[in-house]
GROMACS .gro file of C-alpha atoms in nm:
model
  194
    1MET     CA    1   0.164   7.337  15.501
    2LYS     CA    2   0.498   7.428  15.768
    3LYS     CA    3   0.645   7.717  15.472
    4ILE     CA    4   0.265   7.836  15.534
    5ASP     CA    5   0.233   7.877  15.890
    6SER     CA    6   0.552   8.063  15.893
    7PHE     CA    7   0.495   8.265  15.606
    8ILE     CA    8   0.116   8.425  15.736
    9LEU     CA    9   0.310   8.451  16.069
   10MET     CA   10   0.556   8.708  15.913
   11LEU     CA   11   0.300   8.807  15.765
   12VAL     CA   12   0.149   8.922  16.020
   13ILE     CA   13   0.446   9.020  16.215
   14GLY     CA   14   0.489   9.261  15.910
   15VAL     CA   15   0.180   9.440  15.906
   16LEU     CA   16   0.206   9.503  16.304
   17LEU     CA   17   0.504   9.603  16.208
   18GLY     CA   18   0.417   9.851  15.918
   19CYS     CA   19   0.127  10.042  16.159
   20TYR     CA   20   0.342  10.045  16.488
   21LEU     CA   21   0.567  10.235  16.200
   22PHE     CA   22   0.294  10.486  16.021
   23SER     CA   23   0.179  10.581  16.404
   24PHE     CA   24   0.493  10.653  16.542
   25PHE     CA   25   0.636  10.850  16.234
   26GLY     CA   26   0.271  11.013  16.199
   27VAL     CA   27   0.299  11.134  16.570
   28THR     CA   28   0.666  11.224  16.482
   29VAL     CA   29   0.612  11.469  16.207
   30GLY     CA   30   0.225  11.566  16.345
   31TRP     CA   31  -0.065  11.354  16.227
   32PHE     CA   32  -0.132  11.211  16.572
   33ASP     CA   33  -0.172  11.379  16.909
   34ILE     CA   34  -0.095  11.173  17.232
   35SER     CA   35   0.050  11.398  17.441
   36PHE     CA   36  -0.100  11.637  17.683
   37TYR     CA   37   0.077  11.980  17.837
   38GLY     CA   38  -0.287  12.063  18.068
   39PHE     CA   39  -0.565  12.261  17.997
   40ALA     CA   40  -0.667  12.559  18.052
   41VAL     CA   41  -1.019  12.756  18.043
   42ASP     CA   42  -1.061  13.155  17.950
   43SER     CA   43  -1.352  13.363  18.048
   44ASN     CA   44  -1.587  13.287  17.766
   45ASP     CA   45  -1.580  12.917  17.853
   46ASN     CA   46  -1.304  12.826  17.523
   47VAL     CA   47  -1.096  12.518  17.654
   48TYR     CA   48  -0.783  12.524  17.585
   49VAL     CA   49  -0.585  12.201  17.535
   50GLY     CA   50  -0.154  12.170  17.525
   51LEU     CA   51  -0.051  11.904  17.280
   52SER     CA   52   0.222  11.813  17.084
   53ASN     CA   53   0.441  11.986  16.947
   54GLY     CA   54   0.448  12.353  17.083
   55LYS     CA   55   0.067  12.335  16.983
   56ILE     CA   56  -0.260  12.479  17.256
   57VAL     CA   57  -0.567  12.444  17.034
   58LYS     CA   58  -0.884  12.570  17.175
   59TYR     CA   59  -1.212  12.432  17.190
   60LYS     CA   60  -1.598  12.512  17.227
   61ASP     CA   61  -1.890  12.317  17.226
   62GLY     CA   62  -1.521  12.050  17.179
   63PHE     CA   63  -1.499  12.143  16.839
   64SER     CA   64  -1.202  12.240  16.732
   65PHE     CA   65  -1.093  12.658  16.610
   66GLU     CA   66  -0.768  12.783  16.676
   67THR     CA   67  -0.408  12.695  16.738
   68ILE     CA   68  -0.225  12.867  16.950
   69SER     CA   69   0.169  12.840  16.912
   70ALA     CA   70   0.355  12.710  17.266
   71MET     CA   71   0.704  12.879  17.099
   72THR     CA   72   0.901  12.518  17.141
   73SER     CA   73   0.828  12.185  17.049
   74ARG     CA   74   0.916  12.037  17.396
   75GLY     CA   75   0.758  12.046  17.654
   76TYR     CA   76   0.571  12.365  17.805
   77GLU     CA   77   0.323  12.390  18.082
   78PHE     CA   78   0.082  12.675  18.077
   79THR     CA   79  -0.281  12.821  18.220
   80ILE     CA   80  -0.503  13.170  18.217
   81LEU     CA   81  -0.456  13.399  18.456
   82GLU     CA   82  -0.769  13.591  18.575
   83ASP     CA   83  -0.748  13.882  18.332
   84ASP     CA   84  -0.786  13.669  18.032
   85THR     CA   85  -0.394  13.591  17.941
   86ILE     CA   86  -0.244  13.275  17.920
   87TYR     CA   87   0.116  13.264  18.125
   88LEU     CA   88   0.326  13.004  17.924
   89ILE     CA   89   0.607  12.879  18.037
   90SER     CA   90   0.782  12.680  17.782
   91SER     CA   91   1.231  12.742  17.698
   92LYS     CA   92   1.138  13.102  17.888
   93VAL     CA   93   0.804  13.202  18.054
   94TYR     CA   94   0.571  13.455  17.846
   95LEU     CA   95   0.265  13.645  17.869
   96LEU     CA   96  -0.002  13.585  17.596
   97ASP     CA   97  -0.322  13.757  17.489
   98LEU     CA   98  -0.576  13.483  17.436
   99ASN     CA   99  -0.474  13.400  17.024
  100GLY     CA  100  -0.174  13.433  17.117
  101ASN     CA  101   0.072  13.751  17.107
  102VAL     CA  102   0.305  13.799  17.260
  103LEU     CA  103   0.217  14.026  17.601
  104GLU     CA  104   0.525  14.064  17.792
  105GLU     CA  105   0.838  13.819  17.803
  106LEU     CA  106   0.865  13.767  18.205
  107LYS     CA  107   1.215  13.791  18.345
  108SER     CA  108   1.134  13.507  18.663
  109THR     CA  109   1.187  13.113  18.622
  110GLY     CA  110   0.820  13.066  18.663
  111SER     CA  111   0.596  12.808  18.794
  112LEU     CA  112   0.308  12.681  18.767
  113TYR     CA  113   0.224  12.662  19.126
  114GLU     CA  114   0.220  12.993  19.196
  115TYR     CA  115  -0.119  12.966  18.980
  116ARG     CA  116  -0.284  12.666  19.000
  117GLU     CA  117  -0.191  12.422  19.266
  118ASN     CA  118  -0.378  12.076  19.081
  119LYS     CA  119  -0.330  12.068  18.677
  120ALA     CA  120  -0.585  11.865  18.631
  121GLU     CA  121  -0.811  12.097  18.752
  122PHE     CA  122  -0.880  12.452  18.646
  123VAL     CA  123  -1.180  12.686  18.857
  124LYS     CA  124  -1.245  12.965  18.644
  125LYS     CA  125  -1.297  13.315  18.932
  126ASP     CA  126  -1.675  13.313  18.897
  127GLY     CA  127  -1.596  12.908  19.095
  128THR     CA  128  -1.670  12.693  18.771
  129VAL     CA  129  -1.411  12.384  18.796
  130TYR     CA  130  -1.329  12.166  18.484
  131LYS     CA  131  -1.149  11.902  18.557
  132GLN     CA  132  -0.944  11.591  18.376
  133VAL     CA  133  -1.015  11.278  18.480
  134PHE     CA  134  -0.953  10.914  18.440
  135ASN     CA  135  -1.067  10.770  18.142
  136PHE     CA  136  -0.838  10.489  18.071
  137GLY     CA  137  -0.553  10.674  17.859
  138ARG     CA  138  -0.795  10.925  17.640
  139THR     CA  139  -0.779  11.275  17.798
  140LYS     CA  140  -1.102  11.394  17.890
  141ILE     CA  141  -1.211  11.755  18.013
  142ILE     CA  142  -1.488  11.769  18.211
  143LYS     CA  143  -1.701  12.102  18.349
  144GLU     CA  144  -1.876  12.075  18.683
  145THR     CA  145  -2.203  12.167  18.654
  146ASP     CA  146  -2.559  12.162  18.905
  147ASP     CA  147  -2.733  11.948  18.657
  148GLY     CA  148  -2.365  11.685  18.606
  149ASN     CA  149  -2.083  11.695  18.403
  150LYS     CA  150  -2.052  11.770  18.073
  151VAL     CA  151  -1.795  11.692  17.890
  152VAL     CA  152  -1.617  11.976  17.684
  153TYR     CA  153  -1.296  11.816  17.568
  154LEU     CA  154  -1.244  11.452  17.461
  155MET     CA  155  -0.865  11.314  17.295
  156PRO     CA  156  -0.991  11.258  16.919
  157LEU     CA  157  -1.087  10.862  16.849
  158SER     CA  158  -0.810  10.840  16.581
  159ASP     CA  159  -0.540  10.963  16.823
  160TYR     CA  160  -0.642  10.775  17.109
  161CYS     CA  161  -0.618  10.449  16.899
  162VAL     CA  162  -0.231  10.557  16.751
  163LYS     CA  163  -0.154  10.569  17.130
  164LEU     CA  164  -0.324  10.269  17.236
  165TYR     CA  165  -0.154  10.086  16.942
  166ILE     CA  166   0.155  10.246  17.057
  167THR     CA  167   0.152  10.158  17.369
  168VAL     CA  168   0.025   9.826  17.294
  169PHE     CA  169   0.270   9.675  17.084
  170SER     CA  170   0.567   9.881  17.244
  171VAL     CA  171   0.552   9.635  17.536
  172PHE     CA  172   0.443   9.369  17.287
  173ILE     CA  173   0.807   9.497  17.186
  174PHE     CA  174   0.969   9.461  17.532
  175VAL     CA  175   0.820   9.116  17.627
  176ALA     CA  176   0.955   8.936  17.233
  177VAL     CA  177   1.303   9.015  17.320
  178LEU     CA  178   1.302   8.989  17.673
  179PHE     CA  179   1.159   8.620  17.573
  180VAL     CA  180   1.462   8.573  17.248
  181CYS     CA  181   1.662   8.706  17.491
  182ILE     CA  182   1.626   8.423  17.812
  183ARG     CA  183   1.600   8.157  17.524
  184PHE     CA  184   1.965   8.218  17.374
  185ARG     CA  185   2.100   8.266  17.683
  186LYS     CA  186   1.924   7.937  17.767
  187ASN     CA  187   2.054   7.762  17.501
  188GLN     CA  188   2.413   7.856  17.471
  189SER     CA  189   2.372   7.771  17.914
  190PHE     CA  190   2.345   7.431  17.841
  191LYS     CA  191   2.559   7.326  17.516
  192PRO     CA  192   2.800   7.062  17.520
  193ILE     CA  193   3.154   7.207  17.610
  194LYS     CA  194   3.384   7.010  17.348
   0.00000   0.00000   0.00000
């Protein structure tokens, strides 16, 4: 009976670890996007969401329809200026049109703060407010209207599940390793001296 219990435990751990490795690999190769690099909105109410692997994805009515390169695979920041140009800070600072074509490479070091004081909020020149709101780790962007708030972007459920799984399993691994280390140290300290 003890062998069966051990086998089941090892099988469960193996499946959980396999899922973790699959999720981690999926994030690495770009199947899942769990990182968020900000958002902005153009004059036509298209929402631009910065995701991992250097992608800025355009959304209209909750559906993606175009991807723009952020010209880096590392972290970046961006916003949309009043003249509907994208101000992008990656390895360099660029002005892009709304299709991602480079209009100008700027010489400045770049600061998003001069255009947007709050990265979790975007105010269009007509006064319309868009906000990133707390949603238990699932990125959510709303548009404030007179009739209430309208969700204009919500992280896909598959990406959210992968994000949760990686986070929870990483904490589990950390706690398990800590527990094993404490047990090992405790067992070592009580060994009789020969």
